[in-house]
Structure formats: C-alpha cells, structure tokens
Amino acid sequence: MTVQAPAATEIRPFTVEVPEEELDDLRRRIRATRWPEAETVADESQGVPLAMIQTLARYWMTDYDWRTVEAKLNALAQFVTEIDGLDIHFIHVRSQHEDALPLIVNHGWPGSIIEQLKIIEPLTDPTAHGGSEEDAFHLVIPSMPGYGFSGKPTGTGWGPQRMARAWAELMERLGYDRYVAQGGDWGAFVVDQMGLQAPEGLLAIHTNMPGVVPTDVDKASLAGDPPPAGLSAEERRAYEQLIRTYGQVEYARMMAARPQTLYGIADSPVGLAAWLLDHNDAEGQPAAAVTSALDRTTSATDKLTRDEILDNITLYWLTNTGVSASRLYWEYKGGFFNAKGVSIPVAVTVFPGEQYQAPRSWAERAYPNLIYFNEVDRGGHFAAWEEPELFSHEMRAAFRSLREGSSS
C-alpha cells in the first residue's frame, strides 16, 4: 500500500502542544541565570534595569502559566500550509456574518500573533463590540517566516517583498478573491509591498506605521542634518521625531548587521526577555506601554498586562525564534519610513505613541489614493495589543467605503 504525501497546497489543522519538560527547562534556565551587577546610572540609559528584569524573571519562574495562553490559542482555528517551500502558520477566524470583508493582519518585531488576540472578537463579531453587522471581518493572522509557529527559512530571501507574495497566495488559497490587508511595524512594510505588487483581489491596505516621508526629508533625517526648508509645524515635529528614532535603534542595527551573533538570546531566557524589552526609547516610546505593563497584573480596560508580555516572550523562547526572527533586519535593504510608491487605496491611522506621527500632508503625497486618514488620541507602536477596541474601531472606519453596496 502506498501512502500519498500531502499536497504542498494542503491546509493542515494546527494545535499548540508544548511538552511539560520544555516548561520545566525554561524555569530551570531562569533559575540558573548568572546576573551582572546593577547599572551605574539612575535611569534606563544603560539598558533594561537589573531590578526590573529580576522582578520579571522571578514571576516568570514561579507564577507565570503558559498553559493559559496555550488554551486561548487552541480555542481558535489554527492552520499550517506550505507556501514557497516554507510552512506558514496562521489563525483563521471567520465571522458569523457571511458577507464579512476578509482581512489579513500582519505583526512585526518583537511581536507575534499574540499581539492580535484581543482584536479577533471585535473584528469578527462587531455587533457585540459597538459595531454593526456591516462592519464584520473574516480574519487571517499569519506568523511571519522565522517567527512563532511558522517555519524558519534555511536560505536567504524571505524579506517583506516575498512575504507580501506569500500572503496574497495564502488569501487566494483560502478562497478569498476580495480582501484587505493591515500591518504595523514589519507588517507595515509587508502591506506596503502588497500595495506595490497589487495582487488581484487586494482592495486596499491599512497601516499604523506609514511609509510617507518625502525623499529630501528622508535623506536629511538619515544623515542627521538640519530639516529641509519649508516644512510646516506638523512636518517639522515629524522630522524631529525621525531624528530621535534613528538615534535609538542600536538593536535594529545589530540585527541588521550580525543576527547570527545573538546566541545569547537562544540560550538564556532572561537574555531573550531583556532583548525583546529594550528599544532604547527616548521619552519611553514606542515601548512605554510594554514596560509599564510589567507592573500591571490585571486590566479591566484591555491595557497590556505582565502576563501578556510574558506570553509573547515565552512564545519566542519555546519556538527558539529569537535569532531567526532577527534575520529579517538583515534581509531588508530598503528604506524604513520613506514613501514607497503605493498607488492602490490606502488607509492610515496615526497613533500618538508611534515612532513618528505622520502628517496628513506627507500621507497624501505618498499615498495618492488615500481613502482614510485619522489621528487618534491614545495608543502606540503596538496598537492592536495596546488599544484593541480603538484599533478595531479604526479598522471598521478605514475600510467602510470598500464594502459591497457602499455608495462611497
């Protein structure tokens, strides 16, 4: 009898099942951490403070329960399918409303699908969260290659352009011939590339980290030069934020230059946690919401909590993706916040805690088919994680004009 191998395009159910011995090993490694002395300054200018990481490590070792988030994940429909030679893991939740608009949502670094868990219900079941049936989405949330439960590339080439093609293939494979895409952080790069590639069926993209910086401004900010003449007050503010951001990305430069050297984050849970927490943030952004969550055990308003931060860090640990995720920085050779030339419909939400607040004037130039632009009053870089209800409201508003039957 011959057993036929599964087709490469097969979509296979996926369940998270972490052996207890792996969790025991995690706790053992935390317990065995060799600590350095404390920082010699009274602020965070030398990195993650010793007291902060030791307090988190003690809780991680003694009280944190991975099984809680594992159960949340397994309550969702998860799948794996091979695309371009690599297994891609994704969550796929269809709305009870059959006419819902399909939406693929992209995470970034140092994030994962954990970031999107709180937006699933508001987007797929809007009537229970202040929206109407016409606002419903069918939701697809993939793990990027090298991240989470997706496969780890064994060769080069898996940058945002290739991911964009893979997500288009994924949506086609799921039977969606009409859909929209959303992304922040690296996910914003991916959706910009999807917009450039304009696959059949992609109606529009939404970004909460838009690439809209004009060429002259981008060149000057990268060089640390004075701002070009003629900027408005809003544009000058954005320029100063860009200067600040480019001065605080040592972590990104390391991953872009030498990702394989980061063996410590594959060997030490505490080393991994510190690496994922440290953004060298001027004025506490964009990671202020993450570090402040370390002191929050519960939240009645969906603010980030300590357990949610550890859910994400523990996912990186259990999948051993600290280094493989870092290679995305090495893969990408393009600009960061510069305009890319996207001409399909684009929606933009500007969150105040983002690395820079994109001015409408730049967004209109970068995205000539700008269908939605809004500046909100709270939330930051990890928008879906920090403010899931607000984020969900923005998704409904951003794509409302594209719904079938809309007169817009």
Coordinates of C-alpha atoms in Angstrom, one line a residue:
M1 CA 0.0 0.0 0.0
T2 CA 1.4 3.4 -1.0
V3 CA 0.6 6.4 1.2
Q4 CA 0.5 9.6 -0.8
A5 CA 2.3 12.6 0.6
P6 CA 0.1 15.6 1.4
A7 CA -0.2 18.1 -1.4
A8 CA 2.0 21.2 -1.0
T9 CA -1.1 23.4 -1.0
E10 CA -2.9 21.4 1.7
I11 CA -4.1 23.4 4.7
R12 CA -3.5 21.4 7.8
P13 CA -5.0 22.0 11.3
F14 CA -2.6 23.1 14.0
T15 CA -2.6 22.7 17.7
V16 CA -0.1 24.1 20.2
E17 CA 1.2 21.3 22.5
V18 CA 4.3 22.3 24.5
P19 CA 5.7 19.4 26.4
E20 CA 5.9 20.0 30.2
E21 CA 9.6 19.2 30.2
E22 CA 10.2 22.3 28.0
L23 CA 8.5 24.5 30.5
D24 CA 10.5 22.8 33.3
D25 CA 13.7 23.6 31.3
L26 CA 12.6 27.2 30.9
R27 CA 12.2 27.6 34.7
R28 CA 15.5 25.8 35.3
R29 CA 17.3 28.1 33.0
I30 CA 15.8 31.2 34.6
R31 CA 16.8 30.0 38.0
A32 CA 20.4 29.4 36.8
T33 CA 20.8 32.9 35.3
R34 CA 24.2 34.5 36.1
W35 CA 23.3 38.1 36.9
P36 CA 25.6 41.1 36.3
E37 CA 25.9 44.0 38.7
A38 CA 23.3 46.8 38.6
E39 CA 23.6 49.6 36.2
T40 CA 25.6 52.6 37.3
V41 CA 23.0 55.2 36.5
A42 CA 19.6 56.1 38.0
D43 CA 17.8 55.9 34.7
E44 CA 17.4 53.4 31.8
S45 CA 20.1 54.9 29.6
Q46 CA 22.3 51.8 30.0
G47 CA 19.5 49.4 29.2
V48 CA 16.9 47.3 31.0
P49 CA 17.4 47.9 34.7
L50 CA 18.5 45.0 36.8
A51 CA 15.7 45.3 39.3
M52 CA 13.1 45.4 36.5
I53 CA 14.3 42.2 34.8
Q54 CA 15.0 40.3 38.1
T55 CA 11.4 41.0 39.2
L56 CA 10.0 39.8 35.9
A57 CA 12.3 36.7 36.0
R58 CA 11.1 35.7 39.5
Y59 CA 7.5 35.9 38.4
W60 CA 8.2 34.1 35.1
M61 CA 9.9 31.3 37.0
T62 CA 7.4 30.8 39.9
D63 CA 4.0 32.0 38.9
Y64 CA 3.6 32.5 35.2
D65 CA 1.3 29.9 33.5
W66 CA 2.0 29.3 29.7
R67 CA -1.0 26.9 29.6
T68 CA -3.4 29.8 29.9
V69 CA -2.4 31.4 26.6
E70 CA -1.9 28.0 25.0
A71 CA -5.6 27.3 25.7
K72 CA -6.6 30.6 24.2
L73 CA -4.7 29.8 21.0
N74 CA -6.1 26.3 20.8
A75 CA -9.6 27.7 21.2
L76 CA -9.0 29.4 17.8
A77 CA -8.9 27.8 14.4
Q78 CA -5.2 27.5 13.6
F79 CA -3.6 26.0 10.5
V80 CA -0.3 25.5 8.7
T81 CA 0.2 25.4 4.9
E82 CA 3.3 25.3 2.8
I83 CA 3.9 28.4 0.7
D84 CA 7.1 28.9 -1.4
G85 CA 8.7 25.9 0.3
L86 CA 8.1 27.1 3.9
D87 CA 5.4 26.1 6.4
I88 CA 3.3 29.2 7.3
H89 CA 1.2 29.1 10.5
F90 CA -1.9 31.2 10.7
I91 CA -5.1 31.9 12.7
H92 CA -8.2 31.9 10.6
V93 CA -11.5 33.1 12.2
R94 CA -14.5 33.5 10.0
S95 CA -17.2 35.9 11.1
Q96 CA -20.8 34.6 11.7
H97 CA -21.7 37.2 9.1
E98 CA -21.2 35.6 5.8
D99 CA -20.8 38.9 3.9
A100 CA -17.9 40.0 6.2
L101 CA -14.8 41.5 4.5
P102 CA -11.7 39.3 4.6
L103 CA -8.8 41.0 6.4
I104 CA -5.2 39.7 6.7
V105 CA -3.3 41.3 9.7
N106 CA 0.5 41.4 9.9
H107 CA 2.5 41.5 13.1
G108 CA 6.1 42.7 13.5
W109 CA 9.2 42.5 15.8
P110 CA 9.4 41.9 18.7
G111 CA 5.8 40.8 18.3
S112 CA 3.9 37.8 17.2
I113 CA 0.3 36.6 16.7
I114 CA -0.1 37.3 20.5
E115 CA -0.4 41.0 19.6
Q116 CA -3.6 40.3 17.7
L117 CA -5.5 38.0 20.0
K118 CA -7.6 40.8 21.5
I119 CA -8.8 42.2 18.2
I120 CA -10.3 38.9 17.0
E121 CA -13.7 39.1 18.7
P122 CA -14.2 42.9 18.0
L123 CA -13.5 42.4 14.3
T124 CA -15.3 39.2 13.7
D125 CA -18.3 39.9 15.9
P126 CA -18.7 43.7 15.8
T127 CA -22.3 43.7 17.0
A128 CA -21.0 42.6 20.4
H129 CA -18.4 45.4 20.5
G130 CA -20.2 48.6 19.4
G131 CA -20.2 48.0 15.7
S132 CA -22.8 46.8 13.2
E133 CA -23.1 43.6 11.1
E134 CA -21.8 45.5 8.1
D135 CA -18.5 46.1 9.9
A136 CA -17.6 42.4 10.2
F137 CA -14.4 40.9 9.0
H138 CA -13.2 37.4 8.3
L139 CA -9.8 37.4 9.9
V140 CA -6.5 35.8 8.9
I141 CA -3.4 36.3 11.2
P142 CA -0.2 34.7 9.9
S143 CA 3.0 34.2 11.8
M144 CA 5.8 35.7 9.7
P145 CA 8.5 33.3 8.4
G146 CA 11.1 32.7 11.2
Y147 CA 8.5 33.8 13.9
G148 CA 6.3 31.8 16.1
F149 CA 5.0 28.6 14.7
S150 CA 5.9 29.3 11.1
G151 CA 8.9 27.6 9.5
K152 CA 12.4 29.1 9.7
P153 CA 13.9 29.9 6.4
T154 CA 17.0 27.9 5.7
G155 CA 18.2 30.2 2.9
T156 CA 18.1 33.9 2.2
G157 CA 15.4 35.9 0.5
W158 CA 12.5 36.0 3.0
G159 CA 12.0 39.7 3.2
P160 CA 8.9 41.9 3.1
Q161 CA 8.5 41.5 -0.7
R162 CA 8.4 37.7 -0.5
M163 CA 6.1 37.8 2.5
A164 CA 3.8 40.0 0.5
R165 CA 3.6 37.5 -2.3
A166 CA 3.1 34.7 0.3
W167 CA 0.2 36.5 1.9
A168 CA -1.5 37.0 -1.4
E169 CA -1.1 33.3 -2.1
L170 CA -2.5 32.5 1.3
M171 CA -5.6 34.6 0.8
E172 CA -6.2 33.0 -2.6
R173 CA -5.7 29.6 -1.1
L174 CA -8.4 30.3 1.5
G175 CA -10.8 31.2 -1.3
Y176 CA -10.8 35.0 -0.8
D177 CA -10.9 36.8 -4.1
R178 CA -11.6 40.2 -2.5
Y179 CA -9.8 41.3 0.7
V180 CA -7.9 44.0 2.5
A181 CA -4.6 43.9 4.5
Q182 CA -3.3 45.6 7.6
G183 CA 0.1 45.9 9.2
G184 CA 2.2 47.7 11.8
D185 CA 6.0 47.6 12.4
W186 CA 7.4 45.0 9.9
G187 CA 3.8 44.3 9.0
A188 CA 3.6 47.8 7.7
F189 CA 6.5 47.0 5.3
V190 CA 4.7 43.9 4.2
V191 CA 1.4 45.7 3.4
D192 CA 3.3 48.4 1.6
Q193 CA 4.8 45.7 -0.6
M194 CA 1.4 44.1 -1.1
G195 CA 0.2 47.6 -2.3
L196 CA 3.1 47.8 -4.7
Q197 CA 2.6 44.3 -6.0
A198 CA -1.2 44.9 -6.2
P199 CA -2.3 41.3 -6.4
E200 CA -5.7 40.6 -7.9
G201 CA -8.2 40.7 -5.1
L202 CA -6.4 43.1 -2.8
L203 CA -8.8 46.1 -2.5
A204 CA -6.8 48.3 -0.1
I205 CA -4.3 48.3 2.8
H206 CA -4.2 49.9 6.2
T207 CA -1.0 50.9 8.0
N208 CA -0.4 52.2 11.5
M209 CA 3.3 52.8 10.8
P210 CA 3.0 54.5 7.4
G211 CA 5.9 55.0 5.0
V212 CA 5.3 58.5 3.9
V213 CA 8.5 60.5 4.4
P214 CA 9.4 62.5 1.3
T215 CA 12.8 61.8 -0.4
D216 CA 14.5 65.0 0.7
V217 CA 13.3 64.7 4.3
D218 CA 14.2 61.0 4.5
K219 CA 17.8 61.7 3.2
A220 CA 18.3 64.6 5.7
S221 CA 16.9 62.7 8.7
L222 CA 19.0 59.6 8.0
A223 CA 22.1 61.8 7.9
G224 CA 21.1 63.8 11.0
D225 CA 21.1 67.0 9.0
P226 CA 19.0 70.1 9.8
P227 CA 15.5 69.8 8.4
P228 CA 14.8 70.9 4.8
A229 CA 13.4 74.4 4.4
G230 CA 9.7 75.0 4.1
L231 CA 8.3 72.3 6.5
S232 CA 5.1 73.1 8.3
A233 CA 5.0 72.9 12.1
E234 CA 3.4 69.4 11.9
E235 CA 6.1 68.2 9.4
R236 CA 8.9 69.7 11.5
R237 CA 7.6 67.8 14.5
A238 CA 7.7 64.6 12.5
Y239 CA 11.2 65.4 11.3
E240 CA 12.4 65.8 14.9
Q241 CA 10.7 62.5 15.8
L242 CA 12.6 60.8 13.0
I243 CA 15.9 62.2 14.2
R244 CA 15.1 60.9 17.7
T245 CA 14.1 57.5 16.3
Y246 CA 17.2 57.0 14.2
G247 CA 19.3 57.8 17.2
Q248 CA 17.8 55.0 19.3
V249 CA 17.9 51.9 17.0
E250 CA 21.1 50.1 18.1
Y251 CA 19.1 46.9 18.5
A252 CA 18.0 47.1 14.9
R253 CA 21.5 47.9 13.6
M254 CA 22.8 44.8 15.4
M255 CA 20.2 42.5 13.9
A256 CA 20.7 44.0 10.5
A257 CA 24.5 43.5 10.7
R258 CA 25.1 40.4 12.8
P259 CA 21.9 38.5 13.6
Q260 CA 23.8 35.2 13.9
T261 CA 25.9 36.5 16.7
L262 CA 22.9 36.7 19.1
Y263 CA 23.4 33.2 20.5
G264 CA 22.8 34.5 24.0
I265 CA 19.1 35.1 23.3
A266 CA 18.7 31.5 22.1
D267 CA 20.5 30.2 25.3
S268 CA 19.2 32.4 28.1
P269 CA 15.5 33.2 28.7
V270 CA 16.5 36.3 30.7
G271 CA 18.8 37.4 27.9
L272 CA 15.9 37.0 25.4
A273 CA 13.4 38.8 27.6
A274 CA 15.8 41.8 28.0
W275 CA 16.5 41.9 24.3
L276 CA 12.8 41.9 23.4
L277 CA 12.0 44.6 26.0
D278 CA 14.8 47.1 25.2
H279 CA 14.1 49.7 22.5
N280 CA 16.5 52.3 23.8
D281 CA 13.5 54.6 23.9
A282 CA 13.8 58.3 24.1
E283 CA 10.9 59.6 26.2
G284 CA 9.7 56.0 26.7
Q285 CA 8.4 55.4 23.2
P286 CA 7.4 53.3 21.5
A287 CA 7.8 50.6 24.1
A288 CA 6.4 52.6 27.1
A289 CA 3.2 50.5 27.0
V290 CA 5.2 47.3 27.3
T291 CA 7.5 48.3 30.2
S292 CA 4.6 49.9 32.1
A293 CA 2.6 46.6 31.7
L294 CA 5.2 44.8 33.7
D295 CA 3.6 46.3 36.9
R296 CA 0.0 45.6 35.8
T297 CA -1.3 42.2 36.9
T298 CA -4.9 42.7 35.6
S299 CA -6.7 45.3 33.5
A300 CA -10.5 46.0 33.1
T301 CA -9.8 48.1 30.1
D302 CA -7.7 45.8 28.0
K303 CA -4.4 47.6 28.9
L304 CA -1.4 45.4 28.5
T305 CA -0.6 43.2 31.4
R306 CA 2.5 41.4 32.7
D307 CA 1.2 38.0 31.6
E308 CA 0.6 39.2 28.1
I309 CA 4.1 40.5 27.8
L310 CA 5.4 37.1 29.0
D311 CA 3.0 35.3 26.6
N312 CA 4.9 36.9 23.8
I313 CA 8.4 36.4 25.2
T314 CA 7.6 32.8 26.1
L315 CA 6.4 32.1 22.6
Y316 CA 9.8 33.3 21.2
W317 CA 11.5 31.1 23.8
L318 CA 9.5 27.9 23.2
T319 CA 9.8 28.2 19.4
N320 CA 13.5 29.3 19.6
T321 CA 12.9 32.1 17.2
G322 CA 15.0 34.9 18.8
V323 CA 17.7 34.6 16.1
S324 CA 15.5 33.5 13.2
A325 CA 13.2 36.5 13.8
S326 CA 16.2 38.8 13.9
R327 CA 17.4 37.9 10.4
L328 CA 14.5 39.9 8.9
Y329 CA 16.5 43.0 9.7
W330 CA 19.5 41.5 7.8
E331 CA 17.2 40.6 4.8
Y332 CA 15.7 44.0 4.3
K333 CA 17.8 46.5 2.4
G334 CA 15.3 49.3 1.6
G335 CA 14.2 52.4 3.4
F336 CA 12.2 52.5 6.6
F337 CA 9.7 55.4 6.7
N338 CA 10.2 56.6 3.2
A339 CA 7.4 56.7 0.6
K340 CA 7.4 53.5 -1.5
G341 CA 5.1 54.5 -4.4
V342 CA 1.9 52.6 -3.4
S343 CA -0.9 53.6 -5.7
I344 CA -3.8 51.3 -4.6
P345 CA -6.3 52.6 -1.9
V346 CA -4.6 53.1 1.4
A347 CA -5.9 53.9 4.9
V348 CA -3.7 55.4 7.7
T349 CA -4.2 55.7 11.4
V350 CA -1.7 57.8 13.3
F351 CA -1.2 56.7 17.0
P352 CA 0.5 59.2 19.3
G353 CA 3.0 56.7 20.7
E354 CA 4.3 55.7 17.3
Q355 CA 8.0 56.3 16.3
Y356 CA 6.9 59.3 14.4
Q357 CA 3.5 60.9 13.8
A358 CA 2.9 61.0 10.1
P359 CA 1.5 64.3 8.9
R360 CA -1.5 64.2 6.6
S361 CA 0.4 66.3 4.0
W362 CA 3.0 63.6 3.7
A363 CA 0.4 60.8 3.6
E364 CA -1.5 62.4 0.8
R365 CA 1.7 62.7 -1.3
A366 CA 2.9 59.2 -0.5
Y367 CA -0.5 57.5 -1.0
P368 CA -2.3 59.3 -3.9
N369 CA -5.3 57.1 -3.3
L370 CA -5.6 57.8 0.4
I371 CA -9.1 56.7 1.4
Y372 CA -8.9 57.3 5.1
F373 CA -6.6 59.2 7.5
N374 CA -7.2 59.7 11.2
E375 CA -5.1 60.7 14.2
V376 CA -6.2 59.1 17.4
D377 CA -5.6 60.3 21.0
R378 CA -4.1 57.2 22.6
G379 CA -2.1 54.1 21.7
G380 CA 1.3 53.5 20.4
H381 CA 3.6 51.2 18.3
F382 CA 1.8 48.0 19.4
A383 CA -1.6 49.5 18.5
A384 CA -3.7 46.3 18.3
W385 CA -2.1 45.0 21.6
E386 CA -2.3 48.3 23.5
E387 CA -5.8 49.5 22.4
P388 CA -7.7 46.6 20.8
E389 CA -11.1 48.3 20.9
L390 CA -9.8 51.6 19.4
F391 CA -7.8 49.6 16.8
S392 CA -10.9 47.6 15.8
H393 CA -12.9 50.8 15.5
E394 CA -10.2 52.2 13.2
M395 CA -10.4 49.0 11.0
R396 CA -14.1 49.4 10.6
A397 CA -13.9 53.1 9.7
A398 CA -10.8 52.6 7.4
F399 CA -12.4 50.1 5.1
R400 CA -16.1 51.1 5.3
S401 CA -16.1 52.7 1.9
L402 CA -15.0 49.5 0.3
R403 CA -17.9 47.4 1.5
E404 CA -20.0 46.0 -1.3
G405 CA -23.0 48.2 -1.8
S406 CA -21.2 51.3 -0.4
S407 CA -22.0 54.5 -2.2
S408 CA -18.6 56.0 -1.3

